[in-house]
Amino acid sequence: MGSKPRTLTGLVAPFGKPGRTSAGNLQIDARSLTWSAPERVKLLVEHDPNRAIGYATELTHTEQGLQGTFVVDDSAEATAALASAGWVAASPPMAVSWAAVSSGVRVTALG
């Protein structure tokens, strides 16, 4: 990494809000996401576990949902992913794969 790491901070997973996923319509229950250490939660390109471009440094439960801060590496793939997602000029919600999170994740299927 360069001398100053790139970081992203934002809402990772809203609680109690319906969302469409590849597994169908789901809703994440408040405080249902757990992890052993923040750095074990990876920032992935298109949810592909072979394309990690960063890792969490802080994960916090808030009233709105899970808030996260991620260090993003300075690889070409990470730069391209950030640019294509529009994160250069804005701060939209982040997509994070929870495959590395412990099995304590509880979601509510909707619809």
N, CA, C and O atoms as a printed pandas DataFrame, in Angstrom:
     atom_number atom_name residue_name chain_id  residue_number  x_coord  y_coord  z_coord
0              1         N          MET        A               1    0.832   -1.169    0.000
1              2        CA          MET        A               1    0.000    0.000    0.000
2              3         C          MET        A               1    0.879    1.234    0.000
3              4         O          MET        A               1    2.041    1.187    0.402
4              5         N          GLY        A               2    0.313    2.333   -0.453
5              6        CA          GLY        A               2    1.031    3.595   -0.471
6              7         C          GLY        A               2    1.215    4.133    0.926
7              8         O          GLY        A               2    0.885    3.459    1.902
8              9         N          SER        A               3    1.749    5.364    1.036
9             10        CA          SER        A               3    2.030    5.933    2.337
10            11         C          SER        A               3    0.768    6.273    3.121
11            12         O          SER        A               3    0.791    6.230    4.351
12            13         N          LYS        A               4   -0.330    6.608    2.449
13            14        CA          LYS        A               4   -1.582    6.912    3.125
14            15         C          LYS        A               4   -2.664    5.971    2.613
15            16         O          LYS        A               4   -3.046    6.053    1.446
16            17         N          PRO        A               5   -3.171    5.068    3.477
17            18        CA          PRO        A               5   -4.160    4.109    3.005
18            19         C          PRO        A               5   -5.469    4.785    2.595
19            20         O          PRO        A               5   -5.873    5.795    3.171
20            21         N          ARG        A               6   -6.116    4.203    1.590
21            22        CA          ARG        A               6   -7.435    4.673    1.173
22            23         C          ARG        A               6   -8.468    3.992    2.051
23            24         O          ARG        A               6   -8.368    2.795    2.321
24            25         N          THR        A               7   -9.457    4.749    2.498
25            26        CA          THR        A               7  -10.497    4.157    3.328
26            27         C          THR        A               7  -11.873    4.540    2.801
27            28         O          THR        A               7  -12.058    5.593    2.192
28            29         N          LEU        A               8  -12.819    3.667    3.050
29            30        CA          LEU        A               8  -14.237    3.901    2.760
30            31         C          LEU        A               8  -14.994    3.711    4.063
31            32         O          LEU        A               8  -14.749    2.753    4.797
32            33         N          THR        A               9  -15.897    4.609    4.345
33            34        CA          THR        A               9  -16.764    4.482    5.516
34            35         C          THR        A               9  -18.190    4.667    5.061
35            36         O          THR        A               9  -18.485    5.578    4.288
36            37         N          GLY        A              10  -19.075    3.816    5.531
37            38        CA          GLY        A              10  -20.468    3.961    5.153
38            39         C          GLY        A              10  -21.332    2.876    5.749
39            40         O          GLY        A              10  -20.867    2.020    6.502
40            41         N          LEU        A              11  -22.596    2.933    5.396
41            42        CA          LEU        A              11  -23.566    1.955    5.845
42            43         C          LEU        A              11  -23.372    0.675    5.041
43            44         O          LEU        A              11  -23.540    0.663    3.822
44            45         N          VAL        A              12  -23.023   -0.379    5.725
45            46        CA          VAL        A              12  -22.763   -1.662    5.077
46            47         C          VAL        A              12  -24.051   -2.456    4.909
47            48         O          VAL        A              12  -24.306   -3.026    3.847
48            49         N          ALA        A              13  -24.860   -2.490    5.959
49            50        CA          ALA        A              13  -26.095   -3.274    5.937
50            51         C          ALA        A              13  -27.150   -2.571    6.784
51            52         O          ALA        A              13  -27.009   -2.487    8.004
52            53         N          PRO        A              14  -28.213   -2.061    6.143
53            54        CA          PRO        A              14  -29.280   -1.436    6.931
54            55         C          PRO        A              14  -30.085   -2.499    7.671
55            56         O          PRO        A              14  -30.327   -3.581    7.134
56            57         N          PHE        A              15  -30.498   -2.199    8.893
57            58        CA          PHE        A              15  -31.311   -3.133    9.674
58            59         C          PHE        A              15  -32.792   -2.852    9.445
59            60         O          PHE        A              15  -33.215   -1.698    9.382
60            61         N          GLY        A              16  -33.567   -3.918    9.322
61            62        CA          GLY        A              16  -35.005   -3.795    9.250
62            63         C          GLY        A              16  -35.551   -3.229    7.955
63            64         O          GLY        A              16  -36.721   -2.851    7.895
64            65         N          LYS        A              17  -34.732   -3.160    6.922
65            66        CA          LYS        A              17  -35.171   -2.624    5.626
66            67         C          LYS        A              17  -35.178   -3.760    4.609
67            68         O          LYS        A              17  -34.199   -4.500    4.503
68            69         N          PRO        A              18  -36.258   -3.906    3.870
69            70        CA          PRO        A              18  -36.296   -4.947    2.843
70            71         C          PRO        A              18  -35.245   -4.698    1.765
71            72         O          PRO        A              18  -35.007   -3.557    1.370
72            73         N          GLY        A              19  -34.631   -5.756    1.303
73            74        CA          GLY        A              19  -33.645   -5.649    0.241
74            75         C          GLY        A              19  -33.712   -6.838   -0.692
75            76         O          GLY        A              19  -34.037   -7.951   -0.279
76            77         N          ARG        A              20  -33.399   -6.594   -1.961
77            78        CA          ARG        A              20  -33.384   -7.673   -2.955
78            79         C          ARG        A              20  -31.957   -8.199   -3.047
79            80         O          ARG        A              20  -31.007   -7.425   -3.172
80            81         N          THR        A              21  -31.815   -9.507   -2.984
81            82        CA          THR        A              21  -30.508  -10.149   -3.104
82            83         C          THR        A              21  -30.619  -11.316   -4.070
83            84         O          THR        A              21  -31.714  -11.646   -4.527
84            85         N          SER        A              22  -29.498  -11.936   -4.380
85            86        CA          SER        A              22  -29.525  -13.115   -5.241
86            87         C          SER        A              22  -30.229  -14.281   -4.545
87            88         O          SER        A              22  -30.633  -15.242   -5.200
88            89         N          ALA        A              23  -30.379  -14.199   -3.220
89            90        CA          ALA        A              23  -31.086  -15.233   -2.460
90            91         C          ALA        A              23  -32.569  -14.898   -2.294
91            92         O          ALA        A              23  -33.296  -15.621   -1.612
92            93         N          GLY        A              24  -33.016  -13.816   -2.907
93            94        CA          GLY        A              24  -34.409  -13.392   -2.785
94            95         C          GLY        A              24  -34.514  -12.124   -1.959
95            96         O          GLY        A              24  -33.514  -11.461   -1.688
96            97         N          ASN        A              25  -35.748  -11.791   -1.558
97            98        CA          ASN        A              25  -35.978  -10.607   -0.734
98            99         C          ASN        A              25  -35.639  -10.932    0.714
99           100         O          ASN        A              25  -36.166  -11.886    1.286
100          101         N          LEU        A              26  -34.755  -10.132    1.299
101          102        CA          LEU        A              26  -34.298  -10.384    2.669
102          103         C          LEU        A              26  -34.325   -9.101    3.484
103          104         O          LEU        A              26  -34.341   -7.994    2.946
104          105         N          GLN        A              27  -34.330   -9.286    4.808
105          106        CA          GLN        A              27  -34.233   -8.181    5.742
106          107         C          GLN        A              27  -33.294   -8.622    6.855
107          108         O          GLN        A              27  -33.451   -9.719    7.392
108          109         N          ILE        A              28  -32.327   -7.794    7.208
109          110        CA          ILE        A              28  -31.358   -8.139    8.250
110          111         C          ILE        A              28  -31.873   -7.621    9.585
111          112         O          ILE        A              28  -32.216   -6.446    9.715
112          113         N          ASP        A              29  -31.923   -8.502   10.572
113          114        CA          ASP        A              29  -32.368   -8.124   11.904
114          115         C          ASP        A              29  -31.279   -7.330   12.618
115          116         O          ASP        A              29  -30.088   -7.578   12.427
116          117         N          ALA        A              30  -31.701   -6.373   13.444
117          118        CA          ALA        A              30  -30.757   -5.539   14.198
118          119         C          ALA        A              30  -29.828   -6.410   15.034
119          120         O          ALA        A              30  -30.255   -7.369   15.677
120          121         N          ARG        A              31  -28.572   -6.060   15.010
121          122        CA          ARG        A              31  -27.513   -6.719   15.795
122          123         C          ARG        A              31  -27.357   -8.209   15.519
123          124         O          ARG        A              31  -26.830   -8.940   16.357
124          125         N          SER        A              32  -27.807   -8.666   14.355
125          126        CA          SER        A              32  -27.698  -10.089   14.043
126          127         C          SER        A              32  -26.376  -10.430   13.355
127          128         O          SER        A              32  -26.029  -11.607   13.258
128          129         N          LEU        A              33  -25.639   -9.444   12.882
129          130        CA          LEU        A              33  -24.359   -9.695   12.226
130          131         C          LEU        A              33  -23.259   -9.745   13.281
131          132         O          LEU        A              33  -23.142   -8.850   14.118
132          133         N          THR        A              34  -22.462  -10.798   13.227
133          134        CA          THR        A              34  -21.362  -10.952   14.178
134          135         C          THR        A              34  -20.090  -11.310   13.425
135          136         O          THR        A              34  -20.146  -11.789   12.292
136          137         N          TRP        A              35  -18.950  -11.077   14.051
137          138        CA          TRP        A              35  -17.654  -11.368   13.452
138          139         C          TRP        A              35  -16.644  -11.531   14.572
139          140         O          TRP        A              35  -16.826  -10.991   15.663
140          141         N          SER        A              36  -15.579  -12.274   14.302
141          142        CA          SER        A              36  -14.557  -12.503   15.324
142          143         C          SER        A              36  -13.594  -11.331   15.425
143          144         O          SER        A              36  -13.119  -11.014   16.516
144          145         N          ALA        A              37  -13.300  -10.685   14.305
145          146        CA          ALA        A              37  -12.409   -9.523   14.265
146          147         C          ALA        A              37  -12.737   -8.750   12.991
147          148         O          ALA        A              37  -12.931   -9.364   11.942
148          149         N          PRO        A              38  -12.804   -7.408   13.052
149          150        CA          PRO        A              38  -13.174   -6.637   11.853
150          151         C          PRO        A              38  -12.321   -6.952   10.630
151          152         O          PRO        A              38  -12.845   -7.039    9.520
152          153         N          GLU        A              39  -11.024   -7.124   10.815
153          154        CA          GLU        A              39  -10.154   -7.336    9.657
154          155         C          GLU        A              39  -10.417   -8.652    8.925
155          156         O          GLU        A              39   -9.895   -8.868    7.831
156          157         N          ARG        A              40  -11.219   -9.527    9.519
157          158        CA          ARG        A              40  -11.604  -10.765    8.836
158          159         C          ARG        A              40  -12.741  -10.531    7.844
159          160         O          ARG        A              40  -13.042  -11.408    7.034
160          161         N          VAL        A              41  -13.376   -9.360    7.899
161          162        CA          VAL        A              41  -14.454   -9.016    6.966
162          163         C          VAL        A              41  -13.815   -8.308    5.771
163          164         O          VAL        A              41  -13.275   -7.211    5.907
164          165         N          LYS        A              42  -13.881   -8.932    4.626
165          166        CA          LYS        A              42  -13.205   -8.444    3.415
166          167         C          LYS        A              42  -14.143   -7.617    2.545
167          168         O          LYS        A              42  -15.350   -7.857    2.511
168          169         N          LEU        A              43  -13.583   -6.656    1.854
169          170        CA          LEU        A              43  -14.298   -5.872    0.849
170          171         C          LEU        A              43  -14.027   -6.548   -0.486
171          172         O          LEU        A              43  -12.883   -6.607   -0.937
172          173         N          LEU        A              44  -15.092   -7.065   -1.124
173          174        CA          LEU        A              44  -14.941   -7.879   -2.321
174          175         C          LEU        A              44  -15.510   -7.174   -3.544
175          176         O          LEU        A              44  -16.455   -6.393   -3.439
176          177         N          VAL        A              45  -14.931   -7.456   -4.695
177          178        CA          VAL        A              45  -15.467   -6.991   -5.969
178          179         C          VAL        A              45  -16.544   -7.989   -6.385
179          180         O          VAL        A              45  -16.273   -9.183   -6.515
180          181         N          GLU        A              46  -17.763   -7.500   -6.594
181          182        CA          GLU        A              46  -18.888   -8.323   -7.038
182          183         C          GLU        A              46  -19.089   -9.569   -6.166
183          184         O          GLU        A              46  -19.468  -10.624   -6.675
184          185         N          HIS        A              47  -18.841   -9.454   -4.871
185          186        CA          HIS        A              47  -19.034  -10.537   -3.901
186          187         C          HIS        A              47  -18.188  -11.776   -4.205
187          188         O          HIS        A              47  -18.512  -12.869   -3.739
188          189         N          ASP        A              48  -17.116  -11.622   -4.974
189          190        CA          ASP        A              48  -16.246  -12.733   -5.359
190          191         C          ASP        A              48  -15.137  -12.884   -4.314
191          192         O          ASP        A              48  -14.292  -11.997   -4.193
192          193         N          PRO        A              49  -15.119  -13.990   -3.552
193          194        CA          PRO        A              49  -14.112  -14.156   -2.504
194          195         C          PRO        A              49  -12.670  -14.217   -3.029
195          196         O          PRO        A              49  -11.724  -14.097   -2.250
196          197         N          ASN        A              50  -12.502  -14.400   -4.324
197          198        CA          ASN        A              50  -11.157  -14.406   -4.914
198          199         C          ASN        A              50  -10.716  -13.012   -5.354
199          200         O          ASN        A              50   -9.621  -12.846   -5.893
200          201         N          ARG        A              51  -11.574  -12.001   -5.125
201          202        CA          ARG        A              51  -11.259  -10.637   -5.573
202          203         C          ARG        A              51  -11.373   -9.633   -4.422
203          204         O          ARG        A              51  -12.044   -8.609   -4.547
204          205         N          ALA        A              52  -10.719   -9.936   -3.315
205          206        CA          ALA        A              52  -10.712   -9.016   -2.169
206          207         C          ALA        A              52   -9.849   -7.801   -2.500
207          208         O          ALA        A              52   -8.725   -7.934   -2.986
208          209         N          ILE        A              53  -10.398   -6.609   -2.227
209          210        CA          ILE        A              53   -9.646   -5.373   -2.483
210          211         C          ILE        A              53   -9.436   -4.563   -1.203
211          212         O          ILE        A              53   -8.893   -3.459   -1.245
212          213         N          GLY        A              54   -9.862   -5.106   -0.079
213          214        CA          GLY        A              54   -9.677   -4.398    1.185
214          215         C          GLY        A              54  -10.227   -5.210    2.338
215          216         O          GLY        A              54  -10.681   -6.341    2.167
216          217         N          TYR        A              55  -10.176   -4.605    3.527
217          218        CA          TYR        A              55  -10.663   -5.265    4.732
218          219         C          TYR        A              55  -11.183   -4.219    5.702
219          220         O          TYR        A              55  -10.803   -3.050    5.638
220          221         N          ALA        A              56  -12.061   -4.655    6.604
221          222        CA          ALA        A              56  -12.649   -3.750    7.586
222          223         C          ALA        A              56  -11.634   -3.414    8.673
223          224         O          ALA        A              56  -10.836   -4.260    9.078
224          225         N          THR        A              57  -11.676   -2.183    9.132
225          226        CA          THR        A              57  -10.888   -1.776   10.293
226          227         C          THR        A              57  -11.794   -1.456   11.464
227          228         O          THR        A              57  -11.357   -1.451   12.615
228          229         N          GLU        A              58  -13.068   -1.187   11.166
229          230        CA          GLU        A              58  -14.037   -0.899   12.221
230          231         C          GLU        A              58  -15.426   -1.274   11.725
231          232         O          GLU        A              58  -15.795   -0.957   10.594
232          233         N          LEU        A              59  -16.195   -1.951   12.577
233          234        CA          LEU        A              59  -17.580   -2.309   12.294
234          235         C          LEU        A              59  -18.385   -1.969   13.545
235          236         O          LEU        A              59  -18.049   -2.399   14.648
236          237         N          THR        A              60  -19.451   -1.192   13.360
237          238        CA          THR        A              60  -20.220   -0.707   14.503
238          239         C          THR        A              60  -21.707   -0.841   14.224
239          240         O          THR        A              60  -22.181   -0.466   13.151
240          241         N          HIS        A              61  -22.447   -1.381   15.199
241          242        CA          HIS        A              61  -23.904   -1.407   15.101
242          243         C          HIS        A              61  -24.430   -0.019   15.452
243          244         O          HIS        A              61  -24.059    0.544   16.482
244          245         N          THR        A              62  -25.294    0.534   14.597
245          246        CA          THR        A              62  -25.949    1.813   14.859
246          247         C          THR        A              62  -27.453    1.593   14.732
247          248         O          THR        A              62  -27.891    0.503   14.363
248          249         N          GLU        A              63  -28.239    2.612   15.033
249          250        CA          GLU        A              63  -29.689    2.487   14.867
250          251         C          GLU        A              63  -30.067    2.231   13.412
251          252         O          GLU        A              63  -31.040    1.529   13.138
252          253         N          GLN        A              64  -29.299    2.800   12.473
253          254        CA          GLN        A              64  -29.594    2.637   11.054
254          255         C          GLN        A              64  -29.163    1.278   10.513
255          256         O          GLN        A              64  -29.778    0.758    9.583
256          257         N          GLY        A              65  -28.114    0.703   11.087
257          258        CA          GLY        A              65  -27.598   -0.563   10.595
258          259         C          GLY        A              65  -26.131   -0.713   10.926
259          260         O          GLY        A              65  -25.608   -0.029   11.806
260          261         N          LEU        A              66  -25.476   -1.602   10.225
261          262        CA          LEU        A              66  -24.055   -1.832   10.454
262          263         C          LEU        A              66  -23.242   -0.798    9.682
263          264         O          LEU        A              66  -23.349   -0.700    8.460
264          265         N          GLN        A              67  -22.439   -0.037   10.394
265          266        CA          GLN        A              67  -21.554    0.978    9.810
266          267         C          GLN        A              67  -20.159    0.365    9.739
267          268         O          GLN        A              67  -19.728   -0.307   10.676
268          269         N          GLY        A              68  -19.454    0.591    8.640
269          270        CA          GLY        A              68  -18.120    0.008    8.497
270          271         C          GLY        A              68  -17.118    0.966    7.899
271          272         O          GLY        A              68  -17.459    1.845    7.107
272          273         N          THR        A              69  -15.870    0.776    8.297
273          274        CA          THR        A              69  -14.741    1.476    7.684
274          275         C          THR        A              69  -13.809    0.403    7.138
275          276         O          THR        A              69  -13.456   -0.549    7.834
276          277         N          PHE        A              70  -13.417    0.578    5.876
277          278        CA          PHE        A              70  -12.581   -0.395    5.182
278          279         C          PHE        A              70  -11.335    0.286    4.643
279          280         O          PHE        A              70  -11.401    1.404    4.132
280          281         N          VAL        A              71  -10.195   -0.391    4.757
281          282        CA          VAL        A              71   -8.982    0.029    4.068
282          283         C          VAL        A              71   -9.022   -0.636    2.706
283          284         O          VAL        A              71   -9.241   -1.842    2.597
284          285         N          VAL        A              72   -8.810    0.162    1.668
285          286        CA          VAL        A              72   -8.854   -0.339    0.296
286          287         C          VAL        A              72   -7.436   -0.332   -0.254
287          288         O          VAL        A              72   -6.735    0.677   -0.169
288          289         N          ASP        A              73   -7.012   -1.467   -0.823
289          290        CA          ASP        A              73   -5.641   -1.529   -1.338
290          291         C          ASP        A              73   -5.473   -0.625   -2.555
291          292         O          ASP        A              73   -6.448   -0.114   -3.105
292          293         N          ASP        A              74   -4.230   -0.439   -2.963
293          294        CA          ASP        A              74   -3.958    0.479   -4.084
294          295         C          ASP        A              74   -3.699   -0.263   -5.393
295          296         O          ASP        A              74   -2.971    0.222   -6.258
296          297         N          SER        A              75   -4.306   -1.448   -5.527
297          298        CA          SER        A              75   -4.169   -2.215   -6.766
298          299         C          SER        A              75   -4.999   -1.579   -7.876
299          300         O          SER        A              75   -5.904   -0.786   -7.618
300          301         N          ALA        A              76   -4.675   -1.937   -9.106
301          302        CA          ALA        A              76   -5.435   -1.452  -10.261
302          303         C          ALA        A              76   -6.885   -1.914  -10.177
303          304         O          ALA        A              76   -7.793   -1.157  -10.523
304          305         N          GLU        A              77   -7.117   -3.146   -9.724
305          306        CA          GLU        A              77   -8.483   -3.657   -9.616
306          307         C          GLU        A              77   -9.286   -2.867   -8.590
307          308         O          GLU        A              77  -10.458   -2.567   -8.818
308          309         N          ALA        A              78   -8.669   -2.529   -7.467
309          310        CA          ALA        A              78   -9.364   -1.736   -6.447
310          311         C          ALA        A              78   -9.699   -0.349   -6.975
311          312         O          ALA        A              78  -10.806    0.146   -6.761
312          313         N          THR        A              79   -8.752    0.282   -7.661
313          314        CA          THR        A              79   -8.991    1.615   -8.227
314          315         C          THR        A              79  -10.113    1.568   -9.251
315          316         O          THR        A              79  -10.980    2.441   -9.265
316          317         N          ALA        A              80  -10.101    0.555  -10.106
317          318        CA          ALA        A              80  -11.150    0.410  -11.120
318          319         C          ALA        A              80  -12.513    0.160  -10.467
319          320         O          ALA        A              80  -13.521    0.710  -10.911
320          321         N          ALA        A              81  -12.548   -0.661   -9.422
321          322        CA          ALA        A              81  -13.815   -0.942   -8.738
322          323         C          ALA        A              81  -14.373    0.313   -8.083
323          324         O          ALA        A              81  -15.576    0.569   -8.151
324          325         N          LEU        A              82  -13.516    1.086   -7.457
325          326        CA          LEU        A              82  -13.961    2.331   -6.826
326          327         C          LEU        A              82  -14.493    3.311   -7.866
327          328         O          LEU        A              82  -15.533    3.936   -7.661
328          329         N          ALA        A              83  -13.792    3.440   -8.960
329          330        CA          ALA        A              83  -14.211    4.368  -10.011
330          331         C          ALA        A              83  -15.526    3.921  -10.642
331          332         O          ALA        A              83  -16.410    4.747  -10.870
332          333         N          SER        A              84  -15.668    2.625  -10.929
333          334        CA          SER        A              84  -16.884    2.150  -11.586
334          335         C          SER        A              84  -18.095    2.235  -10.662
335          336         O          SER        A              84  -19.229    2.357  -11.125
336          337         N          ALA        A              85  -17.853    2.170   -9.364
337          338        CA          ALA        A              85  -18.954    2.272   -8.405
338          339         C          ALA        A              85  -19.308    3.716   -8.091
339          340         O          ALA        A              85  -20.282    3.975   -7.385
340          341         N          GLY        A              86  -18.529    4.656   -8.607
341          342        CA          GLY        A              86  -18.813    6.057   -8.349
342          343         C          GLY        A              86  -18.399    6.516   -6.974
343          344         O          GLY        A              86  -18.871    7.555   -6.514
344          345         N          TRP        A              87  -17.537    5.783   -6.298
345          346        CA          TRP        A              87  -17.135    6.135   -4.945
346          347         C          TRP        A              87  -16.082    7.227   -4.907
347          348         O          TRP        A              87  -15.686    7.669   -3.829
348          349         N          VAL        A              88  -15.629    7.662   -6.057
349          350        CA          VAL        A              88  -14.618    8.719   -6.094
350          351         C          VAL        A              88  -15.234   10.041   -5.654
351          352         O          VAL        A              88  -14.611   10.803   -4.913
352          353         N          ALA        A              89  -16.468   10.318   -6.111
353          354        CA          ALA        A              89  -17.092   11.604   -5.817
354          355         C          ALA        A              89  -18.234   11.512   -4.821
355          356         O          ALA        A              89  -18.721   12.540   -4.350
356          357         N          ALA        A              90  -18.665   10.317   -4.494
357          358        CA          ALA        A              90  -19.826   10.177   -3.620
358          359         C          ALA        A              90  -19.583    9.108   -2.572
359          360         O          ALA        A              90  -18.542    8.452   -2.580
360          361         N          SER        A              91  -20.518    8.932   -1.685
361          362        CA          SER        A              91  -20.385    7.968   -0.611
362          363         C          SER        A              91  -21.642    7.105   -0.500
363          364         O          SER        A              91  -22.381    7.215    0.479
364          365         N          PRO        A              92  -21.894    6.241   -1.500
365          366        CA          PRO        A              92  -23.085    5.393   -1.443
366          367         C          PRO        A              92  -22.893    4.226   -0.479
367          368         O          PRO        A              92  -21.771    3.973   -0.042
368          369         N          PRO        A              93  -23.971    3.506   -0.137
369          370        CA          PRO        A              93  -23.812    2.308    0.687
370          371         C          PRO        A              93  -22.871    1.316    0.014
371          372         O          PRO        A              93  -22.807    1.249   -1.213
372          373         N          MET        A              94  -22.154    0.559    0.808
373          374        CA          MET        A              94  -21.190   -0.398    0.293
374          375         C          MET        A              94  -21.809   -1.780    0.224
375          376         O          MET        A              94  -22.711   -2.099    0.999
376          377         N          ALA        A              95  -21.334   -2.597   -0.693
377          378        CA          ALA        A              95  -21.746   -3.992   -0.782
378          379         C          ALA        A              95  -20.631   -4.840   -0.208
379          380         O          ALA        A              95  -19.485   -4.741   -0.645
380          381         N          VAL        A              96  -20.952   -5.660    0.752
381          382        CA          VAL        A              96  -19.950   -6.493    1.402
382          383         C          VAL        A              96  -20.477   -7.911    1.459
383          384         O          VAL        A              96  -21.632   -8.134    1.822
384          385         N          SER        A              97  -19.643   -8.865    1.106
385          386        CA          SER        A              97  -20.028  -10.255    1.219
386          387         C          SER        A              97  -19.790  -10.707    2.655
387          388         O          SER        A              97  -18.721  -10.459    3.214
388          389         N          TRP        A              98  -20.767  -11.361    3.248
389          390        CA          TRP        A              98  -20.642  -11.811    4.626
390          391         C          TRP        A              98  -20.235  -13.272    4.709
391          392         O          TRP        A              98  -20.492  -13.922    5.723
392          393         N          ALA        A              99  -19.606  -13.803    3.665
393          394        CA          ALA        A              99  -19.192  -15.207    3.682
394          395         C          ALA        A              99  -18.184  -15.470    4.795
395          396         O          ALA        A              99  -18.145  -16.571    5.344
396          397         N          ALA        A             100  -17.368  -14.471    5.135
397          398        CA          ALA        A             100  -16.339  -14.662    6.153
398          399         C          ALA        A             100  -16.863  -14.397    7.556
399          400         O          ALA        A             100  -16.143  -14.613    8.530
400          401         N          VAL        A             101  -18.091  -13.939    7.676
401          402        CA          VAL        A             101  -18.674  -13.628    8.969
402          403         C          VAL        A             101  -19.154  -14.915    9.621
403          404         O          VAL        A             101  -19.517  -15.866    8.929
404          405         N          SER        A             102  -19.157  -14.949   10.941
405          406        CA          SER        A             102  -19.558  -16.152   11.646
406          407         C          SER        A             102  -21.003  -16.528   11.333
407          408         O          SER        A             102  -21.739  -15.741   10.738
408          409         N          SER        A             103  -21.391  -17.689   11.719
409          410        CA          SER        A             103  -22.712  -18.201   11.369
410          411         C          SER        A             103  -23.825  -17.551   12.174
411          412         O          SER        A             103  -24.968  -18.001   12.095
412          413         N          GLY        A             104  -23.537  -16.517   12.939
413          414        CA          GLY        A             104  -24.562  -15.841   13.734
414          415         C          GLY        A             104  -25.424  -14.890   12.933
415          416         O          GLY        A             104  -26.233  -14.172   13.521
416          417         N          VAL        A             105  -25.292  -14.851   11.632
417          418        CA          VAL        A             105  -26.074  -13.947   10.800
418          419         C          VAL        A             105  -27.502  -14.471   10.712
419          420         O          VAL        A             105  -27.735  -15.625   10.353
420          421         N          ARG        A             106  -28.454  -13.600   11.046
421          422        CA          ARG        A             106  -29.864  -13.968   10.926
422          423         C          ARG        A             106  -30.517  -12.972    9.978
423          424         O          ARG        A             106  -30.384  -11.760   10.145
424          425         N          VAL        A             107  -31.208  -13.485    9.003
425          426        CA          VAL        A             107  -31.940  -12.628    8.078
426          427         C          VAL        A             107  -33.389  -13.083    8.033
427          428         O          VAL        A             107  -33.700  -14.232    8.346
428          429         N          THR        A             108  -34.261  -12.184    7.645
429          430        CA          THR        A             108  -35.675  -12.495    7.522
430          431         C          THR        A             108  -36.039  -12.471    6.051
431          432         O          THR        A             108  -35.856  -11.455    5.380
432          433         N          ALA        A             109  -36.552  -13.576    5.549
433          434        CA          ALA        A             109  -36.973  -13.623    4.137
434          435         C          ALA        A             109  -38.266  -12.837    3.996
435          436         O          ALA        A             109  -39.169  -12.959    4.824
436          437         N          LEU        A             110  -38.352  -12.039    2.958
437          438        CA          LEU        A             110  -39.534  -11.228    2.697
438          439         C          LEU        A             110  -40.220  -11.694    1.424
439          440         O          LEU        A             110  -39.600  -12.297    0.548
440          441         N          GLY        A             111  -41.512  -11.402    1.339
441          442        CA          GLY        A             111  -42.265  -11.603    0.110
442          443         C          GLY        A             111  -42.499  -13.015   -0.199
443          444         O          GLY        A             111  -43.124  -13.329   -1.212
